[in-house]
Coordinates of C-alpha atoms in Angstrom, one line a residue:
Chain Q
X1 CA -1.8 -10.4 -22.4
X2 CA -0.3 -12.3 -25.2
X3 CA 2.9 -12.7 -23.2
X4 CA 1.0 -13.8 -20.1
X5 CA -1.2 -16.4 -21.8
X6 CA 1.9 -18.5 -22.7
X7 CA 4.1 -17.3 -19.9
X8 CA 6.6 -20.1 -19.4
X9 CA 7.4 -20.6 -23.1
X10 CA 7.8 -16.9 -23.5
X11 CA 10.1 -16.6 -20.6
X12 CA 12.2 -19.4 -22.1
X13 CA 12.3 -17.7 -25.4
X14 CA 13.2 -14.3 -23.8
X15 CA 16.0 -16.0 -21.8
X16 CA 17.4 -17.6 -25.0
X17 CA 17.2 -14.2 -26.8
X18 CA 19.0 -12.6 -23.9
X19 CA 21.8 -15.1 -24.1
X20 CA 22.1 -14.7 -27.9
X21 CA 22.2 -10.9 -27.6
X22 CA 25.2 -11.3 -25.3
X23 CA 27.1 -12.5 -28.4
X24 CA 27.9 -15.8 -26.8
X25 CA 28.8 -18.7 -29.1
X26 CA 25.9 -21.0 -29.9
X27 CA 27.3 -23.9 -27.9
X28 CA 27.4 -21.8 -24.7
X29 CA 23.9 -20.5 -25.3
X30 CA 22.7 -24.1 -25.4
X31 CA 24.8 -25.2 -22.4
X32 CA 23.7 -22.3 -20.2
X33 CA 20.0 -22.6 -21.1
X34 CA 20.2 -26.4 -20.4
X35 CA 21.9 -25.9 -17.1
X36 CA 19.3 -23.3 -16.0
X37 CA 16.5 -25.6 -17.1
X38 CA 18.0 -28.5 -15.2
X39 CA 18.4 -26.4 -12.1
X40 CA 14.8 -25.2 -12.3
X41 CA 13.5 -28.8 -12.8
X42 CA 15.4 -30.0 -9.8
X43 CA 14.6 -27.1 -7.6
X44 CA 10.9 -26.6 -8.2
X45 CA 9.9 -30.0 -6.8
X46 CA 12.3 -29.5 -3.9
X47 CA 10.7 -26.1 -3.0
X48 CA 7.2 -27.5 -3.4
X49 CA 8.1 -30.0 -0.7
X50 CA 7.6 -27.3 1.9
X51 CA 4.0 -27.1 0.9
X52 CA 3.4 -30.8 0.3
X53 CA 4.7 -31.9 3.7
X54 CA 2.4 -29.4 5.3
X55 CA -0.4 -30.7 3.0
X56 CA 0.1 -34.3 4.1
X57 CA 0.3 -33.4 7.8
X58 CA -3.0 -31.5 7.6
X59 CA -4.7 -34.4 5.9
X60 CA -3.3 -36.9 8.5
X61 CA -4.4 -34.6 11.3
X62 CA -8.0 -34.3 9.9
X63 CA -8.2 -38.1 9.4
X64 CA -7.1 -38.5 13.0
X65 CA -9.5 -35.8 14.2
X66 CA -6.7 -33.4 15.2
X67 CA -5.8 -29.9 14.0
X68 CA -2.3 -30.6 12.6
X69 CA 0.3 -27.8 12.2
X70 CA -1.1 -24.6 13.5
X71 CA 0.0 -21.3 15.0
X72 CA -1.2 -21.8 18.6
X73 CA 2.1 -22.7 20.3
X74 CA 5.4 -21.4 19.1
X75 CA 5.3 -19.2 16.0
X76 CA 4.6 -21.4 12.9
X77 CA 3.0 -18.9 10.5
X78 CA -0.6 -18.8 9.4
X79 CA -2.1 -22.3 9.5
X80 CA 1.3 -23.6 10.6
X81 CA 2.7 -23.2 7.1
X82 CA 6.2 -22.4 8.4
X83 CA 6.4 -25.5 10.6
X84 CA 8.2 -27.4 7.8
X85 CA 10.9 -24.7 7.8
X86 CA 11.4 -25.2 11.5
X87 CA 11.7 -28.9 10.9
X88 CA 14.3 -28.3 8.2
X89 CA 16.4 -26.1 10.5
X90 CA 16.2 -28.7 13.2
X91 CA 17.3 -31.4 10.8
X92 CA 20.3 -29.5 9.6
X93 CA 21.6 -29.0 13.1
X94 CA 21.3 -32.6 14.2
X95 CA 24.5 -34.6 14.8
X96 CA 25.5 -36.8 12.0
X97 CA 25.8 -40.3 13.4
X98 CA 27.6 -43.1 11.5
X99 CA 27.1 -46.6 13.1
X100 CA 30.1 -48.7 14.1
X101 CA 31.3 -51.1 11.4
X102 CA 29.1 -49.4 8.9
X103 CA 30.2 -49.6 5.3
X104 CA 31.1 -45.9 5.3
X105 CA 31.2 -45.3 1.6
X106 CA 28.0 -47.2 0.8
X107 CA 26.3 -45.6 3.8
X108 CA 27.2 -42.1 2.7
X109 CA 26.5 -42.5 -1.0
X110 CA 23.0 -44.1 -0.5
X111 CA 21.2 -40.8 0.3
X112 CA 22.7 -39.1 -2.7
X113 CA 21.6 -42.0 -5.0
X114 CA 18.0 -41.8 -3.7
X115 CA 17.9 -38.0 -4.2
X116 CA 19.4 -38.3 -7.7
X117 CA 16.9 -40.9 -8.7
X118 CA 14.1 -38.8 -7.3
X119 CA 15.2 -35.7 -9.2
X120 CA 16.2 -37.3 -12.5
X121 CA 12.7 -38.4 -13.4
X122 CA 11.4 -34.9 -13.6
X123 CA 13.2 -34.3 -16.8
X124 CA 10.4 -35.9 -19.0
X125 CA 7.3 -34.7 -17.2
X126 CA 5.3 -32.4 -19.5
X127 CA 4.1 -29.4 -17.4
X128 CA 2.4 -27.7 -20.4
X129 CA 2.5 -27.2 -24.1
X130 CA 6.2 -26.9 -24.8
X131 CA 7.0 -26.8 -21.1
X132 CA 9.0 -30.0 -20.7
X133 CA 12.6 -30.7 -19.7
X134 CA 13.3 -33.0 -22.6
X135 CA 10.7 -34.6 -24.8
X136 CA 12.6 -37.8 -25.2
X137 CA 11.1 -40.3 -27.6
X138 CA 11.5 -43.0 -24.8
X139 CA 9.9 -40.6 -22.2
X140 CA 7.9 -43.0 -20.0
X141 CA 10.4 -45.8 -20.4
X142 CA 13.1 -43.4 -19.1
X143 CA 11.1 -42.9 -15.9
X144 CA 10.7 -46.7 -15.4
X145 CA 14.5 -47.2 -16.0
X146 CA 15.5 -44.5 -13.5
X147 CA 13.0 -46.0 -11.0
X148 CA 14.7 -49.4 -11.2
X149 CA 18.0 -47.7 -10.6
X150 CA 16.5 -46.0 -7.5
X151 CA 15.9 -49.4 -6.0
X152 CA 19.7 -49.5 -5.4
X153 CA 19.6 -46.7 -2.9
X154 CA 17.3 -49.0 -0.8
X155 CA 19.8 -51.9 -0.9
X156 CA 22.8 -49.6 -0.3
X157 CA 21.2 -48.0 2.7
X158 CA 20.1 -51.3 4.1
X159 CA 23.4 -53.0 3.6
X160 CA 25.6 -50.1 4.6
X161 CA 23.9 -49.4 7.9
X162 CA 25.2 -52.7 9.5
X163 CA 21.8 -53.2 11.1
X164 CA 19.7 -56.3 10.7
X165 CA 16.4 -54.5 10.7
X166 CA 17.6 -52.1 8.0
X167 CA 18.8 -55.1 5.9
X168 CA 15.5 -56.9 6.5
X169 CA 13.6 -53.9 5.4
X170 CA 15.8 -53.5 2.3
X171 CA 15.3 -57.1 1.3
X172 CA 11.6 -56.9 1.8
X173 CA 11.4 -53.6 -0.1
X174 CA 13.4 -54.8 -3.1
X175 CA 11.4 -58.1 -3.3
X176 CA 8.2 -56.0 -3.4
X177 CA 9.6 -53.5 -5.8
X178 CA 10.8 -56.1 -8.2
X179 CA 7.5 -57.9 -8.1
X180 CA 5.3 -54.8 -8.5
X181 CA 7.4 -53.5 -11.4
X182 CA 5.7 -56.1 -13.6
X183 CA 2.1 -54.9 -13.3
X184 CA 3.3 -51.3 -13.4
X185 CA 5.1 -51.8 -16.6
X186 CA 2.3 -53.8 -18.1
X187 CA -0.2 -51.0 -17.2
X188 CA 2.1 -48.4 -18.7
X189 CA 2.5 -50.6 -21.8
X190 CA -1.3 -50.5 -22.3
X191 CA -1.2 -46.7 -22.3
X192 CA 1.8 -46.6 -24.6
X193 CA 0.1 -49.1 -26.9
X194 CA -3.1 -47.1 -27.1
X195 CA -1.2 -43.8 -27.7
X196 CA 1.4 -45.3 -30.0
X197 CA 4.3 -43.4 -28.4
X198 CA 6.6 -43.5 -25.5
X199 CA 6.8 -39.8 -25.4
X200 CA 5.0 -38.3 -22.3
X201 CA 4.0 -35.2 -24.3
X202 CA 2.4 -37.4 -27.0
X203 CA 0.5 -39.4 -24.3
X204 CA -1.0 -36.1 -23.0
X205 CA -1.9 -34.9 -26.4
X206 CA -3.5 -38.2 -27.3
X207 CA -5.9 -38.0 -24.3
X208 CA -9.0 -36.4 -25.9
X209 CA -10.7 -38.7 -23.5
X210 CA -8.7 -39.1 -20.3
X211 CA -7.5 -42.7 -20.0
X212 CA -9.0 -43.0 -16.6
X213 CA -12.4 -42.9 -18.3
X214 CA -11.3 -45.1 -21.2
X215 CA -9.5 -47.8 -19.2
X216 CA -10.3 -47.5 -15.5
X217 CA -9.0 -51.0 -14.7
X218 CA -5.6 -50.2 -16.1
X219 CA -5.5 -47.0 -14.0
X220 CA -6.3 -49.0 -10.9
X221 CA -3.6 -51.5 -11.7
X222 CA -1.1 -48.7 -12.1
X223 CA -2.3 -47.1 -8.8
X224 CA -1.9 -50.3 -6.9
X225 CA 1.6 -50.9 -8.2
X226 CA 2.8 -47.3 -7.6
X227 CA 1.4 -47.5 -4.0
X228 CA 3.7 -50.4 -3.4
X229 CA 6.6 -48.8 -5.1
X230 CA 6.2 -45.8 -2.8
X231 CA 6.0 -48.1 0.2
X232 CA 2.6 -46.6 1.1
X233 CA 0.0 -48.4 3.0
X234 CA -1.5 -51.0 2.5
X235 CA 2.0 -51.9 1.1
X236 CA 4.2 -50.1 3.6
X237 CA 6.3 -53.1 4.6
X238 CA 9.5 -51.3 3.9
X239 CA 8.8 -48.8 6.6
X240 CA 6.5 -50.7 8.9
X241 CA 6.9 -48.5 12.0
X242 CA 5.7 -51.1 14.5
X243 CA 7.8 -54.0 13.2
X244 CA 11.1 -52.7 11.9
X245 CA 10.9 -49.2 13.2
X246 CA 11.7 -47.0 10.2
X247 CA 12.9 -49.4 7.5
X248 CA 16.1 -49.3 5.6
X249 CA 17.1 -45.8 6.7
X250 CA 16.7 -46.4 10.4
X251 CA 20.4 -45.6 11.1
X252 CA 20.5 -42.3 9.4
X253 CA 20.3 -39.0 11.2
X254 CA 20.4 -35.4 10.5
X255 CA 20.2 -34.3 6.9
X256 CA 21.0 -37.7 5.5
X257 CA 17.7 -38.9 7.1
X258 CA 16.2 -35.7 5.7
X259 CA 17.3 -36.7 2.2
X260 CA 15.5 -40.0 2.4
X261 CA 12.5 -38.2 3.8
X262 CA 12.5 -35.6 1.1
X263 CA 13.1 -38.2 -1.7
X264 CA 10.1 -40.1 -0.4
X265 CA 8.0 -37.0 -0.7
X266 CA 9.4 -36.2 -4.1
X267 CA 8.6 -39.7 -5.3
X268 CA 5.1 -39.3 -4.0
X269 CA 4.6 -36.1 -5.9
X270 CA 6.3 -37.7 -8.9
X271 CA 3.9 -40.6 -9.1
X272 CA 0.9 -38.3 -8.5
X273 CA 2.1 -36.2 -11.5
X274 CA 2.8 -39.4 -13.5
X275 CA -0.7 -40.7 -12.8
X276 CA -2.2 -37.4 -13.8
X277 CA -0.1 -37.4 -17.0
X278 CA -0.9 -41.0 -17.9
X279 CA -4.6 -41.2 -17.0
X280 CA -6.0 -37.8 -16.2
X281 CA -4.9 -35.9 -19.3
X282 CA -1.9 -34.2 -17.8
X283 CA -1.8 -30.4 -18.4
X284 CA -5.0 -30.5 -20.5
X285 CA -8.0 -28.8 -19.1
X286 CA -10.6 -26.0 -19.8
X287 CA -9.2 -22.9 -21.5
X288 CA -5.8 -24.4 -21.9
X289 CA -5.9 -23.8 -25.6
X290 CA -6.5 -20.1 -25.2
X291 CA -4.1 -19.7 -22.3
X292 CA -1.3 -22.4 -22.2
X293 CA -0.1 -20.9 -18.9
X294 CA -3.0 -22.7 -17.2
X295 CA -1.4 -26.1 -18.1
X296 CA 1.0 -26.4 -15.1
X297 CA -1.9 -25.3 -12.9
X298 CA -4.2 -28.0 -14.1
X299 CA -1.5 -30.6 -13.7
X300 CA -0.8 -29.4 -10.2
X301 CA -4.5 -29.6 -9.3
X302 CA -4.8 -33.1 -10.7
X303 CA -1.6 -34.2 -8.9
X304 CA -2.9 -32.8 -5.6
X305 CA -6.1 -34.8 -6.0
X306 CA -4.2 -38.0 -6.7
X307 CA -2.0 -37.3 -3.7
X308 CA -5.1 -36.9 -1.6
X309 CA -6.3 -40.3 -2.7
X310 CA -2.9 -41.8 -1.8
X311 CA -3.0 -40.1 1.6
X312 CA -6.5 -41.5 2.3
X313 CA -5.2 -45.0 1.6
X314 CA -2.1 -44.4 3.7
X315 CA -3.9 -43.3 6.8
X316 CA -7.1 -45.4 6.8
X317 CA -6.0 -48.9 5.6
X318 CA -4.2 -51.6 7.7
X319 CA -0.9 -53.0 6.6
X320 CA -0.7 -56.3 4.7
X321 CA 1.8 -59.1 5.5
X322 CA 4.7 -59.7 3.2
X323 CA 3.3 -63.0 1.9
X324 CA -0.1 -61.4 1.3
X325 CA 1.5 -58.5 -0.6
X326 CA 3.5 -60.8 -2.9
X327 CA 0.5 -63.1 -3.3
X328 CA -1.7 -60.2 -4.4
X329 CA 1.0 -59.2 -6.9
X330 CA 1.8 -62.5 -8.5
X331 CA -1.6 -64.2 -8.3
X332 CA -3.9 -61.2 -9.0
X333 CA -2.3 -58.1 -10.4
X334 CA 0.2 -59.7 -12.8
X335 CA -2.2 -62.1 -14.6
X336 CA -4.8 -59.3 -14.7
X337 CA -2.4 -56.9 -16.2
X338 CA -1.4 -59.4 -18.9
X339 CA -5.0 -60.2 -19.8
X340 CA -5.9 -56.5 -19.8
X341 CA -3.0 -55.8 -22.2
X342 CA -4.0 -58.6 -24.5
X343 CA -7.7 -57.6 -24.5
X344 CA -7.0 -54.0 -25.2
X345 CA -4.6 -54.9 -28.0
X346 CA -7.3 -57.1 -29.6
X347 CA -10.1 -54.6 -29.2
X348 CA -7.8 -51.8 -30.5
X349 CA -6.9 -53.8 -33.5
X350 CA -10.5 -54.9 -34.3
X351 CA -11.9 -51.3 -34.1
X352 CA -12.6 -49.6 -37.4
X353 CA -10.4 -46.7 -38.2
X354 CA -13.0 -44.0 -38.2
X355 CA -14.6 -44.4 -34.7
X356 CA -13.1 -41.2 -33.3
X357 CA -11.7 -40.8 -29.8
X358 CA -15.1 -41.3 -28.0
X359 CA -15.9 -44.5 -29.9
X360 CA -12.4 -45.8 -29.1
X361 CA -12.8 -44.8 -25.4
X362 CA -16.2 -46.5 -25.3
X363 CA -14.9 -49.7 -26.7
X364 CA -11.9 -49.8 -24.2
X365 CA -14.3 -48.9 -21.4
X366 CA -16.5 -51.9 -22.3
X367 CA -13.5 -54.2 -22.5
X368 CA -12.2 -53.0 -19.1
X369 CA -15.7 -53.3 -17.6
X370 CA -16.2 -56.8 -18.8
X371 CA -12.7 -57.8 -17.5
X372 CA -13.6 -56.2 -14.1
X373 CA -16.9 -58.2 -13.9
X374 CA -15.1 -61.5 -14.8
X375 CA -12.5 -60.7 -12.2
X376 CA -15.1 -60.0 -9.5
X377 CA -16.7 -63.3 -10.3
X378 CA -13.5 -65.2 -10.0
X379 CA -12.7 -63.4 -6.7
X380 CA -16.1 -64.2 -5.3
X381 CA -15.7 -67.9 -6.3
X382 CA -12.2 -68.1 -4.8
X383 CA -13.4 -66.4 -1.6
X384 CA -16.3 -68.8 -1.2
X385 CA -13.9 -71.8 -1.8
X386 CA -11.6 -70.5 0.9
X387 CA -14.4 -70.0 3.4
X388 CA -15.7 -73.5 2.7
X389 CA -12.2 -74.9 3.3
X390 CA -12.0 -73.1 6.6
X391 CA -15.4 -74.3 7.6
X392 CA -14.4 -77.9 7.0
X393 CA -11.2 -77.4 9.0
X394 CA -13.1 -75.8 11.9
X395 CA -15.8 -78.5 12.0
X396 CA -13.0 -81.2 12.0
X397 CA -11.4 -79.5 15.0
X398 CA -14.7 -79.3 16.8
X399 CA -15.5 -83.0 16.3
X400 CA -12.0 -84.1 17.4
X401 CA -12.3 -81.8 20.5
X402 CA -15.7 -83.2 21.4
X403 CA -14.3 -86.7 20.8
X404 CA -11.6 -86.0 23.3
X405 CA -14.1 -84.8 25.8
X406 CA -16.2 -87.8 25.6
X407 CA -13.4 -90.3 25.5
X408 CA -12.4 -90.5 29.2
X409 CA -16.0 -90.9 30.3
Chain K
X1 CA 47.7 -38.6 -26.1
X2 CA 44.4 -38.0 -27.9
X3 CA 43.3 -34.4 -27.6
X4 CA 39.5 -34.3 -27.6
X5 CA 38.1 -31.4 -29.6
X6 CA 34.4 -31.8 -29.4
X7 CA 31.9 -32.3 -26.5
X8 CA 31.0 -35.7 -27.8
X9 CA 34.6 -36.9 -27.7
X10 CA 35.0 -35.7 -24.1
X11 CA 31.8 -37.4 -23.1
X12 CA 32.9 -40.6 -24.9
X13 CA 36.2 -40.6 -22.9
X14 CA 34.3 -39.9 -19.7
X15 CA 31.8 -42.8 -20.3
X16 CA 34.7 -45.0 -21.4
X17 CA 36.6 -44.4 -18.2
X18 CA 33.4 -45.0 -16.1
X19 CA 32.7 -48.3 -17.9
X20 CA 36.3 -49.6 -17.8
X21 CA 37.1 -48.2 -14.4
X22 CA 34.0 -49.8 -13.0
X23 CA 34.8 -53.1 -14.6
X24 CA 38.3 -53.1 -13.2
X25 CA 37.0 -52.4 -9.8
X26 CA 34.5 -55.3 -10.1
X27 CA 37.2 -57.9 -10.5
X28 CA 39.7 -56.4 -7.9
X29 CA 37.4 -55.7 -5.0
X30 CA 37.5 -58.4 -2.2
X31 CA 34.1 -57.2 -0.9
X32 CA 31.5 -58.8 -3.1
X33 CA 28.8 -56.2 -2.4
X34 CA 31.2 -53.4 -3.5
X35 CA 32.0 -55.4 -6.6
X36 CA 28.3 -55.6 -7.4
X37 CA 27.9 -51.8 -6.9
X38 CA 30.9 -51.1 -9.2
X39 CA 29.3 -53.3 -11.8
X40 CA 26.3 -51.0 -11.7
X41 CA 28.6 -48.0 -12.2
X42 CA 30.0 -49.8 -15.3
X43 CA 26.4 -50.5 -16.6
X44 CA 25.7 -46.8 -16.3
X45 CA 28.8 -46.0 -18.3
X46 CA 27.6 -48.4 -21.1
X47 CA 24.1 -46.7 -21.0
X48 CA 25.9 -43.4 -21.5
X49 CA 27.7 -44.8 -24.5
X50 CA 24.4 -45.9 -26.0
X51 CA 23.0 -42.3 -25.5
X52 CA 26.1 -41.0 -27.4
X53 CA 25.3 -43.4 -30.2
X54 CA 21.8 -41.9 -30.4
X55 CA 20.2 -45.1 -29.2
X56 CA 18.3 -43.9 -26.1
X57 CA 16.0 -46.9 -26.1
X58 CA 18.9 -49.2 -25.7
X59 CA 20.3 -47.0 -22.9
X60 CA 16.9 -47.4 -21.2
X61 CA 16.9 -51.1 -21.7
X62 CA 20.4 -51.3 -20.4
X63 CA 19.4 -49.6 -17.1
X64 CA 16.1 -51.4 -16.9
X65 CA 17.3 -55.0 -17.5
X66 CA 20.9 -54.9 -16.3
X67 CA 20.6 -52.5 -13.3
X68 CA 17.0 -53.2 -12.3
X69 CA 17.1 -56.9 -13.0
X70 CA 20.4 -58.6 -13.3
X71 CA 22.3 -56.5 -10.7
X72 CA 19.5 -56.9 -8.2
X73 CA 19.5 -60.6 -8.7
X74 CA 23.3 -60.8 -8.2
X75 CA 23.0 -58.8 -5.0
X76 CA 20.3 -61.0 -3.7
X77 CA 22.4 -64.1 -4.5
X78 CA 25.3 -62.5 -2.6
X79 CA 23.2 -61.7 0.4
X80 CA 21.6 -65.1 0.5
X81 CA 24.8 -67.1 0.2
X82 CA 26.5 -68.1 3.4
X83 CA 30.1 -67.1 4.1
X84 CA 30.1 -65.1 0.9
X85 CA 31.3 -61.9 2.7
X86 CA 34.0 -63.6 4.8
X87 CA 37.4 -62.2 3.7
X88 CA 39.2 -65.3 4.9
X89 CA 37.5 -67.6 2.4
X90 CA 39.7 -68.2 -0.6
X91 CA 38.1 -66.4 -3.6
X92 CA 38.9 -69.1 -6.2
X93 CA 38.2 -72.7 -6.7
X94 CA 39.8 -75.6 -8.6
X95 CA 38.5 -74.4 -11.9
X96 CA 40.6 -71.3 -12.2
X97 CA 42.9 -72.7 -14.9
X98 CA 40.0 -73.5 -17.4
X99 CA 38.4 -70.2 -16.5
X100 CA 41.7 -68.4 -17.3
X101 CA 42.0 -70.2 -20.7
X102 CA 38.4 -69.5 -21.7
X103 CA 38.6 -65.8 -20.8
X104 CA 41.9 -65.4 -22.6
X105 CA 40.3 -67.0 -25.7
X106 CA 37.3 -64.8 -25.5
X107 CA 39.6 -61.7 -25.2
X108 CA 41.6 -62.9 -28.2
X109 CA 38.4 -63.4 -30.3
X110 CA 37.1 -59.9 -29.4
X111 CA 40.4 -58.2 -30.2
X112 CA 40.6 -60.1 -33.5
X113 CA 37.1 -59.1 -34.5
X114 CA 37.4 -55.5 -33.4
X115 CA 40.9 -55.2 -34.9
X116 CA 39.7 -56.6 -38.2
X117 CA 36.9 -54.0 -38.5
X118 CA 37.6 -51.0 -40.7
X119 CA 35.9 -47.7 -39.8
X120 CA 35.3 -46.0 -43.1
X121 CA 34.1 -42.4 -43.4
X122 CA 31.2 -41.1 -41.4
X123 CA 28.3 -43.4 -40.7
X124 CA 24.8 -42.7 -42.0
X125 CA 22.7 -40.5 -39.7
X126 CA 20.4 -42.3 -37.3
X127 CA 16.8 -42.3 -38.7
X128 CA 14.4 -40.2 -36.8
X129 CA 12.0 -43.0 -36.1
X130 CA 14.6 -45.6 -35.1
X131 CA 12.4 -46.7 -32.2
X132 CA 9.4 -47.5 -34.5
X133 CA 11.8 -49.3 -36.9
X134 CA 13.2 -51.4 -34.1
X135 CA 9.7 -52.3 -32.9
X136 CA 8.5 -53.3 -36.3
X137 CA 11.6 -55.3 -37.1
X138 CA 11.2 -57.3 -33.9
X139 CA 7.7 -58.5 -34.9
X140 CA 8.0 -58.6 -38.7
X141 CA 7.8 -62.2 -40.1
X142 CA 10.7 -61.5 -42.4
X143 CA 12.6 -59.6 -39.7
X144 CA 13.4 -60.8 -36.2
X145 CA 10.1 -62.3 -35.3
X146 CA 11.4 -65.9 -35.0
X147 CA 14.4 -65.2 -32.8
X148 CA 12.2 -62.9 -30.7
X149 CA 9.6 -65.6 -30.2
X150 CA 12.2 -68.2 -29.5
X151 CA 13.7 -66.0 -26.8
X152 CA 10.3 -65.5 -25.2
X153 CA 9.7 -69.3 -25.2
X154 CA 13.1 -69.7 -23.5
X155 CA 12.1 -67.3 -20.8
X156 CA 8.8 -69.0 -20.4
X157 CA 10.5 -72.3 -20.0
X158 CA 12.8 -70.8 -17.3
X159 CA 9.8 -69.4 -15.4
X160 CA 8.0 -72.7 -15.5
X161 CA 11.2 -74.5 -14.4
X162 CA 11.6 -72.1 -11.5
X163 CA 8.0 -72.6 -10.4
X164 CA 8.4 -76.4 -10.6
X165 CA 11.6 -76.4 -8.6
X166 CA 10.3 -74.0 -5.9
X167 CA 7.0 -75.8 -5.6
X168 CA 6.1 -77.3 -2.2
X169 CA 5.3 -81.0 -2.4

């Protein structure tokens, strides 16, 4: 029971003990355990894709009043769980097409870069107490830095394909990514400021009250910016099926396409886990103090819920135009994130030391609530202004039209 | 021939090769897009050197600002400039003589400074809270608060200038 309650840490300790008992030099013990850890960190998200792709398909199907993957036609396992396996086999056996005049090196390296960026971020995600790849003191900043490097795979794929639609999608995508990085970083900065640490593990430990409760506006800002970073609706311009077909990876086939597809899913899982870590208390949950083995389970449940929300957005909202997306970012989200950060900093500084976690959370909640009310007021005012302007324009058109009608007579 | 005997030295040599090799490729490629990509490789090498120096925050900043910001900006500039990718266009203009002089001068200054520096003994260990110290130094009135604020004002001026230029009249 003792062993089971803290399973993952104990397995790690057992493995280290095993290596030491083999009389290996210390350096090798360290290197081997690091390699095994890295392998697991890269592999677990990859394997979970089999389940997650099925999960997304089932949700889409239910939203569209369909059944989704099931076992009624060819054999696909109970509830169609094995359908993804069939897709994977199909993808591996497809012909690998490289377009004429493609920039071959860039074209071929892009899928590797996108995969590497998707895998690397997992190193600093805390799965439980002591279950983390590497508790870097710059944790969350590392994720942001790797994310900005991942942008390059988009540009490389778009450029290397020698296809104008791919290039258009890549340019649109990077313009969006660069813009939305700002509210994202500012929202994360608010979390880091309240916690007082970049370390992801520290952020989880500090959440006696989940930050979603303490600063809902910050969480919303973060959610909006990660939706656009993922290229999910309402910000799915990069992929816009009906305009530029499949976006920057339109020319890829076979497993190279598969890598983009997988990386997209891994990023989706990644941001769900990140949202859970930053705002929902990560691996913390009931009974986790008695049995730390529950930590990864809580994290997985929270991430699934966040993912469900992302899917609901994806399959029920219409797509925004590129100018609308950039306008929302620069005119709404960025100023709001700045004001939010300043307000939280002032309130946090003004609070007395001994208010405790709930007092602090209450103060932040009030700040965020006040900000949200002011924001709604400004939006309502701007909306009324815009409608009035439109009304004036329309009446001008009507009068000129009626003037034309009466003129000949 | 230097024989490396610790993991750190091997890594230093690897990152050095990545940095310098990338830099050499940047100036020798005719294809500007490839040159920009090799520049990113070089940036990654520098980030690795920062990690070896136990300055992970600087490594993150290196990736975040140089790869995520400056390199993206350069690639956008390349893509939006007409005839930039045409291999028949001559890749130099009339200013190549002053440019050569200035870069040789810069090289000489760097060699002079680096050559005049004496590495004595082992350096002090990196403090455990280097990140906190860095942050507090940046905002301390007797630390770097003034240059930090001046840099921010400079950026603000640049933003306002960009908006003014791009504004529709």
